[in-house]
Coordinates of C-alpha atoms in Angstrom, one line a residue:
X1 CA 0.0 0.0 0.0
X2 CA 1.0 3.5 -0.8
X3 CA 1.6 6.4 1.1
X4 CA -1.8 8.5 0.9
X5 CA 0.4 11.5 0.5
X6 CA 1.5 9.8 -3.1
X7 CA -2.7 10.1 -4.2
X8 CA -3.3 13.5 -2.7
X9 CA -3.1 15.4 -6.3
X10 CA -5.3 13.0 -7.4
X11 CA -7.7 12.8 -5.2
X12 CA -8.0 16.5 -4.6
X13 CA -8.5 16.6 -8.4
X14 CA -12.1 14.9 -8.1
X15 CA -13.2 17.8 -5.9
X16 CA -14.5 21.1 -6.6
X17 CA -13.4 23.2 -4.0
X18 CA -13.7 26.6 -5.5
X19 CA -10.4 27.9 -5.4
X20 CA -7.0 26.6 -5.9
X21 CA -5.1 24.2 -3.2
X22 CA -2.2 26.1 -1.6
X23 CA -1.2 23.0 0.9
X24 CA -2.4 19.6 2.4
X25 CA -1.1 18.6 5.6
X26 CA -1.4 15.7 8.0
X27 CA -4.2 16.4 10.7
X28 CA -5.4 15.3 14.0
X29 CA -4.4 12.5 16.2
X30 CA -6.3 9.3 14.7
X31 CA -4.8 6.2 13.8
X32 CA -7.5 4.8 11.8
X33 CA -7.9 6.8 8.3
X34 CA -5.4 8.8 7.0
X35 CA -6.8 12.9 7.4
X36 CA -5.6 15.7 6.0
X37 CA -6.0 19.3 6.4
X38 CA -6.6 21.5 2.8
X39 CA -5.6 24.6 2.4
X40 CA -6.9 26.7 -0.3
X41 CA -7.1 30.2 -1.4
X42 CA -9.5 32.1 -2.9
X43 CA -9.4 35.3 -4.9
X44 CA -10.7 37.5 -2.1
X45 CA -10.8 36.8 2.1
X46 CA -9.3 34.2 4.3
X47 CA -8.3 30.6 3.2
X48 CA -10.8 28.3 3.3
X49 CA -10.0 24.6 5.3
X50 CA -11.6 21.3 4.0
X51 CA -11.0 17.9 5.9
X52 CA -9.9 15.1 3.7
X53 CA -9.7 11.2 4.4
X54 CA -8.5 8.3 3.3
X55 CA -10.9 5.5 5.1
X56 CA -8.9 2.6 6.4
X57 CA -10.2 -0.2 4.6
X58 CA -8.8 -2.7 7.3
X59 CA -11.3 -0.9 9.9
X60 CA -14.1 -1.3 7.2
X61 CA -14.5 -3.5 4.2
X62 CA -17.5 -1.7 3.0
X63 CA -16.8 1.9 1.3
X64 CA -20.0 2.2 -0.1
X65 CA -22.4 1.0 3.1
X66 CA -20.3 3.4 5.5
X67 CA -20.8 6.4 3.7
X68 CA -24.6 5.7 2.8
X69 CA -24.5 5.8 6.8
X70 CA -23.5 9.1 7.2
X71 CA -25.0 10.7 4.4
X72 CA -28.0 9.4 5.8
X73 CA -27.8 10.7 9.2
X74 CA -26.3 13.5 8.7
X75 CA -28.8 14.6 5.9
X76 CA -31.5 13.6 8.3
X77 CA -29.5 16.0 11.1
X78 CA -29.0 19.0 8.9
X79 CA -33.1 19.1 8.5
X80 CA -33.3 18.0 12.1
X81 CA -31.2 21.1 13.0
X82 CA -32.7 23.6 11.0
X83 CA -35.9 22.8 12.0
X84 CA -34.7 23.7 15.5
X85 CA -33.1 27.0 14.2
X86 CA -29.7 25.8 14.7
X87 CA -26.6 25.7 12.0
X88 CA -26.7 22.8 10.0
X89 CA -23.2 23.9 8.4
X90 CA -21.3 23.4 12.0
X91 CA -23.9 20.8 14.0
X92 CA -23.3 18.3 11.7
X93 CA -20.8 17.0 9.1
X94 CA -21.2 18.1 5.5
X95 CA -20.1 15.8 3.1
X96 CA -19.1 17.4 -0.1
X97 CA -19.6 15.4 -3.6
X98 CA -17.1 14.5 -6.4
X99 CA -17.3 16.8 -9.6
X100 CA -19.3 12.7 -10.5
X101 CA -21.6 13.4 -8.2
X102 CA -20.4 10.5 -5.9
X103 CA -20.3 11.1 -2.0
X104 CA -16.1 9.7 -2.0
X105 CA -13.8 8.8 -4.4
X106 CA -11.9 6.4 -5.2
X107 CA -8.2 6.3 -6.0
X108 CA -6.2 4.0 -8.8
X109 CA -5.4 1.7 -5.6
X110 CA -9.1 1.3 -5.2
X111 CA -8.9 3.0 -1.8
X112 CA -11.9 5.5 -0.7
X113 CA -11.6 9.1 0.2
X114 CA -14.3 11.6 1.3
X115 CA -14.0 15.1 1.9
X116 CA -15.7 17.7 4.3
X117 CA -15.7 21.3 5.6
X118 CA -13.4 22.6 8.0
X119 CA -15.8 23.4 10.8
X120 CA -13.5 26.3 12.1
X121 CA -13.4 28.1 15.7
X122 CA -13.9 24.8 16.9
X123 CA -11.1 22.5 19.2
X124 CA -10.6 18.6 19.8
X125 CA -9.3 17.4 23.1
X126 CA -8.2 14.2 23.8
X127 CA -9.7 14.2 27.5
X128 CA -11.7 15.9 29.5
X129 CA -9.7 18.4 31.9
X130 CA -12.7 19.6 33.9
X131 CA -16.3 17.9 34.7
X132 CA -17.4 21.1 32.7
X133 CA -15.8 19.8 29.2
X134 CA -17.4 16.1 29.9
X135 CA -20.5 17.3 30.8
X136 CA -20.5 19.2 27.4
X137 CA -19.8 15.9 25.5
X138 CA -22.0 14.4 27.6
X139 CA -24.9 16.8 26.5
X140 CA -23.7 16.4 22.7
X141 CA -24.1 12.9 22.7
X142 CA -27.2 13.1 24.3
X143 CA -28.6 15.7 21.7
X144 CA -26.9 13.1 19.3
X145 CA -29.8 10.7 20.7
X146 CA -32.5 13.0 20.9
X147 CA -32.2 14.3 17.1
X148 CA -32.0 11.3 15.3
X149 CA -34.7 9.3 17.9
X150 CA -37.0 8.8 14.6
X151 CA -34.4 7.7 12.1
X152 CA -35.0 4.6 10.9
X153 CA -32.4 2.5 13.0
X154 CA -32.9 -1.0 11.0
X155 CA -31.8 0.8 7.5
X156 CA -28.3 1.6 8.7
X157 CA -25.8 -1.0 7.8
X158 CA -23.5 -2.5 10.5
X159 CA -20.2 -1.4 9.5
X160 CA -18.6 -3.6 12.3
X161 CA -20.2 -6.8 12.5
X162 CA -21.5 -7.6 16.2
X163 CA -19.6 -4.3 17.3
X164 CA -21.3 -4.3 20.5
X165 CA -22.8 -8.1 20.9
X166 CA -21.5 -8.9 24.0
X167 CA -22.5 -12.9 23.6
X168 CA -20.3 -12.8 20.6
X169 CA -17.6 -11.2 22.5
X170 CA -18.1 -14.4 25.3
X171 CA -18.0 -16.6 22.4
X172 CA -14.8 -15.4 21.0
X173 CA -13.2 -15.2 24.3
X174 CA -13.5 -18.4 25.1
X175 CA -12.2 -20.1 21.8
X176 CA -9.2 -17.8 22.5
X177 CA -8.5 -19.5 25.7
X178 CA -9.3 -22.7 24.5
X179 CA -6.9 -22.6 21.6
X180 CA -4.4 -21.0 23.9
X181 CA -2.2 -20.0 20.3
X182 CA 0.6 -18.2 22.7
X183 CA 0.7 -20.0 25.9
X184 CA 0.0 -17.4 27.7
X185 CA -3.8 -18.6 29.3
X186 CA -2.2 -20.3 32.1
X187 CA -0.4 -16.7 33.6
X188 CA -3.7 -15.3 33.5
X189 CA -6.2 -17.4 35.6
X190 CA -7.6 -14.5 37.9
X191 CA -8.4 -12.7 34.2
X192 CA -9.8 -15.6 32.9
X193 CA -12.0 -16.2 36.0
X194 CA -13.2 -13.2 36.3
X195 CA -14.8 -13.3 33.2
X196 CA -16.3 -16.5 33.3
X197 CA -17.7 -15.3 36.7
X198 CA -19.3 -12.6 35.3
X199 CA -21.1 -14.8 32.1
X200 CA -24.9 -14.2 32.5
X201 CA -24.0 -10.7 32.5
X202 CA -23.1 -10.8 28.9
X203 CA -26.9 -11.6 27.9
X204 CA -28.3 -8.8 30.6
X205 CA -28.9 -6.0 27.8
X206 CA -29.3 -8.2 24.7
X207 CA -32.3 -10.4 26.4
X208 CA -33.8 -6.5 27.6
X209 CA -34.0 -5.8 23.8
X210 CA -35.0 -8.8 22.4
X211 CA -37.7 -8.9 25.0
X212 CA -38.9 -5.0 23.9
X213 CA -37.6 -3.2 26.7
X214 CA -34.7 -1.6 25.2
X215 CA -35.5 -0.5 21.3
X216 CA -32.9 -0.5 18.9
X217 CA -31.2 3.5 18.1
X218 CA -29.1 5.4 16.0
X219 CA -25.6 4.7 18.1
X220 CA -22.2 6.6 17.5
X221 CA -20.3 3.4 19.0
X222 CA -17.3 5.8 19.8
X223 CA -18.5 8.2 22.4
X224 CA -15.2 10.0 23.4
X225 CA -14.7 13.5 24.2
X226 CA -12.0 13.8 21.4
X227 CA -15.5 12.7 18.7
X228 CA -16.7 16.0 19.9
X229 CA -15.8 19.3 18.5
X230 CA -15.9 22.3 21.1
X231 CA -16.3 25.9 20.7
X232 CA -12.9 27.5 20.6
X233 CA -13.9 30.4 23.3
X234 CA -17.1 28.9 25.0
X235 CA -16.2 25.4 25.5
X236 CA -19.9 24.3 24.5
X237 CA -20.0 21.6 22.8
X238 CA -20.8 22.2 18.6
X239 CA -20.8 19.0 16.4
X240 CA -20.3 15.5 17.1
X241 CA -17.8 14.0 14.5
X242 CA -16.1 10.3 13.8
X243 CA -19.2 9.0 12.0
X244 CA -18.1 5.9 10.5
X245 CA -19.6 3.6 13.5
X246 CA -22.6 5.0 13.1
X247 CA -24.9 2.1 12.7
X248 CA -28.2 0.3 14.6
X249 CA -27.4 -0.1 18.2
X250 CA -28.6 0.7 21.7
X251 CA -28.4 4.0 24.1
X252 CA -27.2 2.2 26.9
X253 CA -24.1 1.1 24.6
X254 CA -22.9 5.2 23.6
X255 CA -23.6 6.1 27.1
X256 CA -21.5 3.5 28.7
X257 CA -18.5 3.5 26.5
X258 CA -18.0 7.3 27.6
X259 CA -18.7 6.3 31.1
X260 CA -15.6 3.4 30.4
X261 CA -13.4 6.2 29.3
X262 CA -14.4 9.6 31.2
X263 CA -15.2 8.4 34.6
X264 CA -11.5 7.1 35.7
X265 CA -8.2 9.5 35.8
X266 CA -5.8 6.6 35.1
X267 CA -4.5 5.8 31.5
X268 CA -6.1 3.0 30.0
X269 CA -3.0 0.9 30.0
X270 CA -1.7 2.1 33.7
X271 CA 0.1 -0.8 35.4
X272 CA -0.4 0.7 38.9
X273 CA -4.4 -0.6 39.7
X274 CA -4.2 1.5 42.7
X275 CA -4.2 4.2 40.8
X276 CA -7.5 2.9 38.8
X277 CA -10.7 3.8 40.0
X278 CA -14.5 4.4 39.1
X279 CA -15.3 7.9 39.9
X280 CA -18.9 8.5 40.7
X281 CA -19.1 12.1 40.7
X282 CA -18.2 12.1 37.0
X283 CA -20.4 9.5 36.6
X284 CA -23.3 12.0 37.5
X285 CA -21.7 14.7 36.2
X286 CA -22.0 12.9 32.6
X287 CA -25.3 11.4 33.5
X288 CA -26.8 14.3 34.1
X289 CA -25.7 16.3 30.8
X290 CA -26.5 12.8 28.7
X291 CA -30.3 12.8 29.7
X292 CA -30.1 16.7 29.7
X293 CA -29.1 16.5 25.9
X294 CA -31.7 13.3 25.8
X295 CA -34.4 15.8 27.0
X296 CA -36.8 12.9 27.7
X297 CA -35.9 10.9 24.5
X298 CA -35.5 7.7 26.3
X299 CA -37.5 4.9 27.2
X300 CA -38.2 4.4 30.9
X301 CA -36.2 0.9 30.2
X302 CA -33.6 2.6 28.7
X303 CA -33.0 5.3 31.6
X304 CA -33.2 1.8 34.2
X305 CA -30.6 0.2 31.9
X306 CA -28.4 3.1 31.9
X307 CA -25.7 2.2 35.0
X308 CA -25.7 -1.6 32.8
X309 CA -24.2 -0.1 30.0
X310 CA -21.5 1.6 32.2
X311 CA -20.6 -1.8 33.5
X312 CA -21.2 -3.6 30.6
X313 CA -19.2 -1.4 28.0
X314 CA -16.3 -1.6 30.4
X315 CA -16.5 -5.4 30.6
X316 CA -16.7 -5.9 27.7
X317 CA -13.5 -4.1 26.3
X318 CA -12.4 -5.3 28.8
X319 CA -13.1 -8.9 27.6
X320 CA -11.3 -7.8 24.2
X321 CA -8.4 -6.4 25.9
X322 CA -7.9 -9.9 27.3
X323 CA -8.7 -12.1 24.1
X324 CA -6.7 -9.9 21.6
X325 CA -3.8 -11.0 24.1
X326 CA -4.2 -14.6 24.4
X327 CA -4.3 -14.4 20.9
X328 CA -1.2 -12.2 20.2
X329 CA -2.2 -8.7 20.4
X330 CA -3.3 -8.5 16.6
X331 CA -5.9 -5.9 16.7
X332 CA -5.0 -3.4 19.6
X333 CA -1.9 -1.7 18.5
X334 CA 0.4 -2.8 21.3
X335 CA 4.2 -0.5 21.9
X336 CA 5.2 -2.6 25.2
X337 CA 4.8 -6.4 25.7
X338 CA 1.7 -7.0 28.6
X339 CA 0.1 -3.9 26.7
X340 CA -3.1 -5.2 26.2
X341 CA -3.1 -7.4 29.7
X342 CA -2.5 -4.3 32.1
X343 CA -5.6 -2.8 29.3
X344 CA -7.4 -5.6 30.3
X345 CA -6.6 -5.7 34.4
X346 CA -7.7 -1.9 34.4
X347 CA -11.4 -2.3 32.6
X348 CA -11.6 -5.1 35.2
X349 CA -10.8 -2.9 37.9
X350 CA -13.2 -0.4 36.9
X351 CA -16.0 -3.1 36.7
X352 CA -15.3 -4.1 40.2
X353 CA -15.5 -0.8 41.3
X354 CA -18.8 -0.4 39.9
X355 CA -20.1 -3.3 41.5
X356 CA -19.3 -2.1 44.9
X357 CA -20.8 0.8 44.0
X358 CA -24.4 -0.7 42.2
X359 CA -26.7 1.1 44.2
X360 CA -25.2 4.7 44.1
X361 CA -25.1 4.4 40.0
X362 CA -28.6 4.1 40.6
X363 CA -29.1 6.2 42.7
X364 CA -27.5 8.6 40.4
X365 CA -29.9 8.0 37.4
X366 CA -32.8 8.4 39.8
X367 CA -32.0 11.4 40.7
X368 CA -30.6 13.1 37.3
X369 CA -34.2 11.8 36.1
X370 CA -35.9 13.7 38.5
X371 CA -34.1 17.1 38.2

């Protein structure tokens, strides 16, 4: 494969971005697609910024489902937004169209590449250094809810397969440790134990939705404060980016994935467990702004659900952690050997943390509901 810098002329050649490109340069701190920053110029006034991406066809096979995704939702959002009397040019992605009319391109290396608007004034942080700037994502993603709570969640493709099927995950686990392909089960018994103690757990939020009690959404399936664009001089929260999960799912899911990642001050790979720890605060700092962005969106089974998804988004990655290890660390990008274990050990920390503290998470919701 080819540098995407080598296609960049090309590419950029399929767009009309009404004025001429003055300079492309890497952007941003992903490591899934490759995303530029485009400079270009026009006659008269300031340059003008459009995001370009090369997606990462190991991440997903499917160029053309993914994109009908987000031109979907984010079609849907634009009326959704206008309708409210918001901006539909900086809530929302805009996906711009190849002088073909297609919504990407695709390169002599058969690789797909999509471009958007710069949404400017606008900042990405990698975590949240106040409760202020998580309750703002917190509210974004809950507005994320709210907006699209009449889209048509069974017409979205699922770009990951099982993404968030937590019986799949239990099924997968467990060939890893059967087939054992590194030797390395037997140094991790207490890891392996715990998750074989925790088993009916992986059905608690699949048997809730096949029984009706928990409807199937529009989900984000990456619900980090660094998918959130924030107002360069207010803070508030603007547009919520990083579409390409986007796909049928439940509330629960997006809501307990940011829990997984906001609610602890330790890295995710921190060795030290002591310093690893469920903080509850944050977890009602977030719950509050998520059902204020919600404003009475969800279900009552969804807002009963809501400390499940905490635990079970963190157990679950937790769970992958573990069986990308036993299997040789082939899908986490590891930089140290143990990488993905000590990931592993601190998900499990969290969960146990959240166990002992069951009744206050509740507690928690309760109360956020009834402000």
């Amino acid at each position: 494969m080819q540098p995407a810098e080598k296609y960049l002329g090309e590419v950029l050649e399929a767009y009309d971005l009404h004025a001429p490109v003055v300079g492309a340069v890497r952007f941003g701190q992903g490591h899934i697609n490759d995303t530029f920053c485009v400079h270009t110029q026009p006659p008269e006034g300031d340059c003008v910024r459009f995001i370009l991406q090369r997606i990462s066809d190991a991440a997903f096979s499917s160029p053309v489902q993914l994109m009908q995704n987000i031109v979907g939702v984010t079609d849907y959002l634009k009326r959704i937004i206008t309708e409210e009397g918001g901006d539909p040019e900086r809530e929302t992605l805009t996906i711009l169209h190849t002088r073909a009319g297609e919504t990407f391109y695709t390169d002599r290396e058969g690789r797909a590449w999509r471009c958007m608007p710069f949404i400017e004034d606008t900042v990405c942080l990698q975590s949240a250094e106040t409760p202020e700037l998580f309750a703002a994502s917190a509210r974004a993603f809950g507005q994320f809810q709210r907006r699209l709570r009449d889209y048509p969640a069974h017409t979205l493709f699922e770009t990951i397969e099982k993404f968030h099927d937590t019986e799949d995950r239990l099924r997968r686990f467990k060939a890893a440790v059967q087939a054992d392909v590194m030797g390395r089960a037997g140094g991790v018994r207490p890891e392996i134990d715990f998750v074989l103690a925790r088993e009916p757990d992986c059905s608690v939020a699949l048997e809730a939705q096949r029984a009706g009690k928990l409807p199937l959404r529009v989900t984000h399936n990456d619900t980090k404060l660094n998918n959130v664009l924030l107002d360069r001089r207010t803070g508030a929260a603007v547009c919520v980016i990083d579409l390409d999960t986007v796909m049928p799912g439940l509330a629960i899911n997006d809501f307990g994935d940011s829990i997984r990642f906001g609610a602890n001050h330790a890295p995710e790979d921190e060795k030290d467990l002591s310093k690893v720890g469920f903080d509850l605060d944050l977890f009602a700092v977030y719950t509050r702004g998520f059902l204020e962005g919600c404003a009475g969106s969800l279900t009552s089974g969804e807002l009963e659900y809501l400390p499940w998804g905490a635990k079970l988004m963190t157990f679950e990655c937790g769970m992958r952690f573990l069986t990308d290890y036993l299997e040789g660390d082939h899908y986490f990008a590891v930089h140290r050997e143990g990488q993905n274990l000590d990931r592993c050990r601190t998900q499990f920390k969290l969960v146990s943390d959240m166990e002992r503290r069951w009744g206050e998470m509740a507690d928690v919701v309760r109360r956020a509901v009834g402000q």
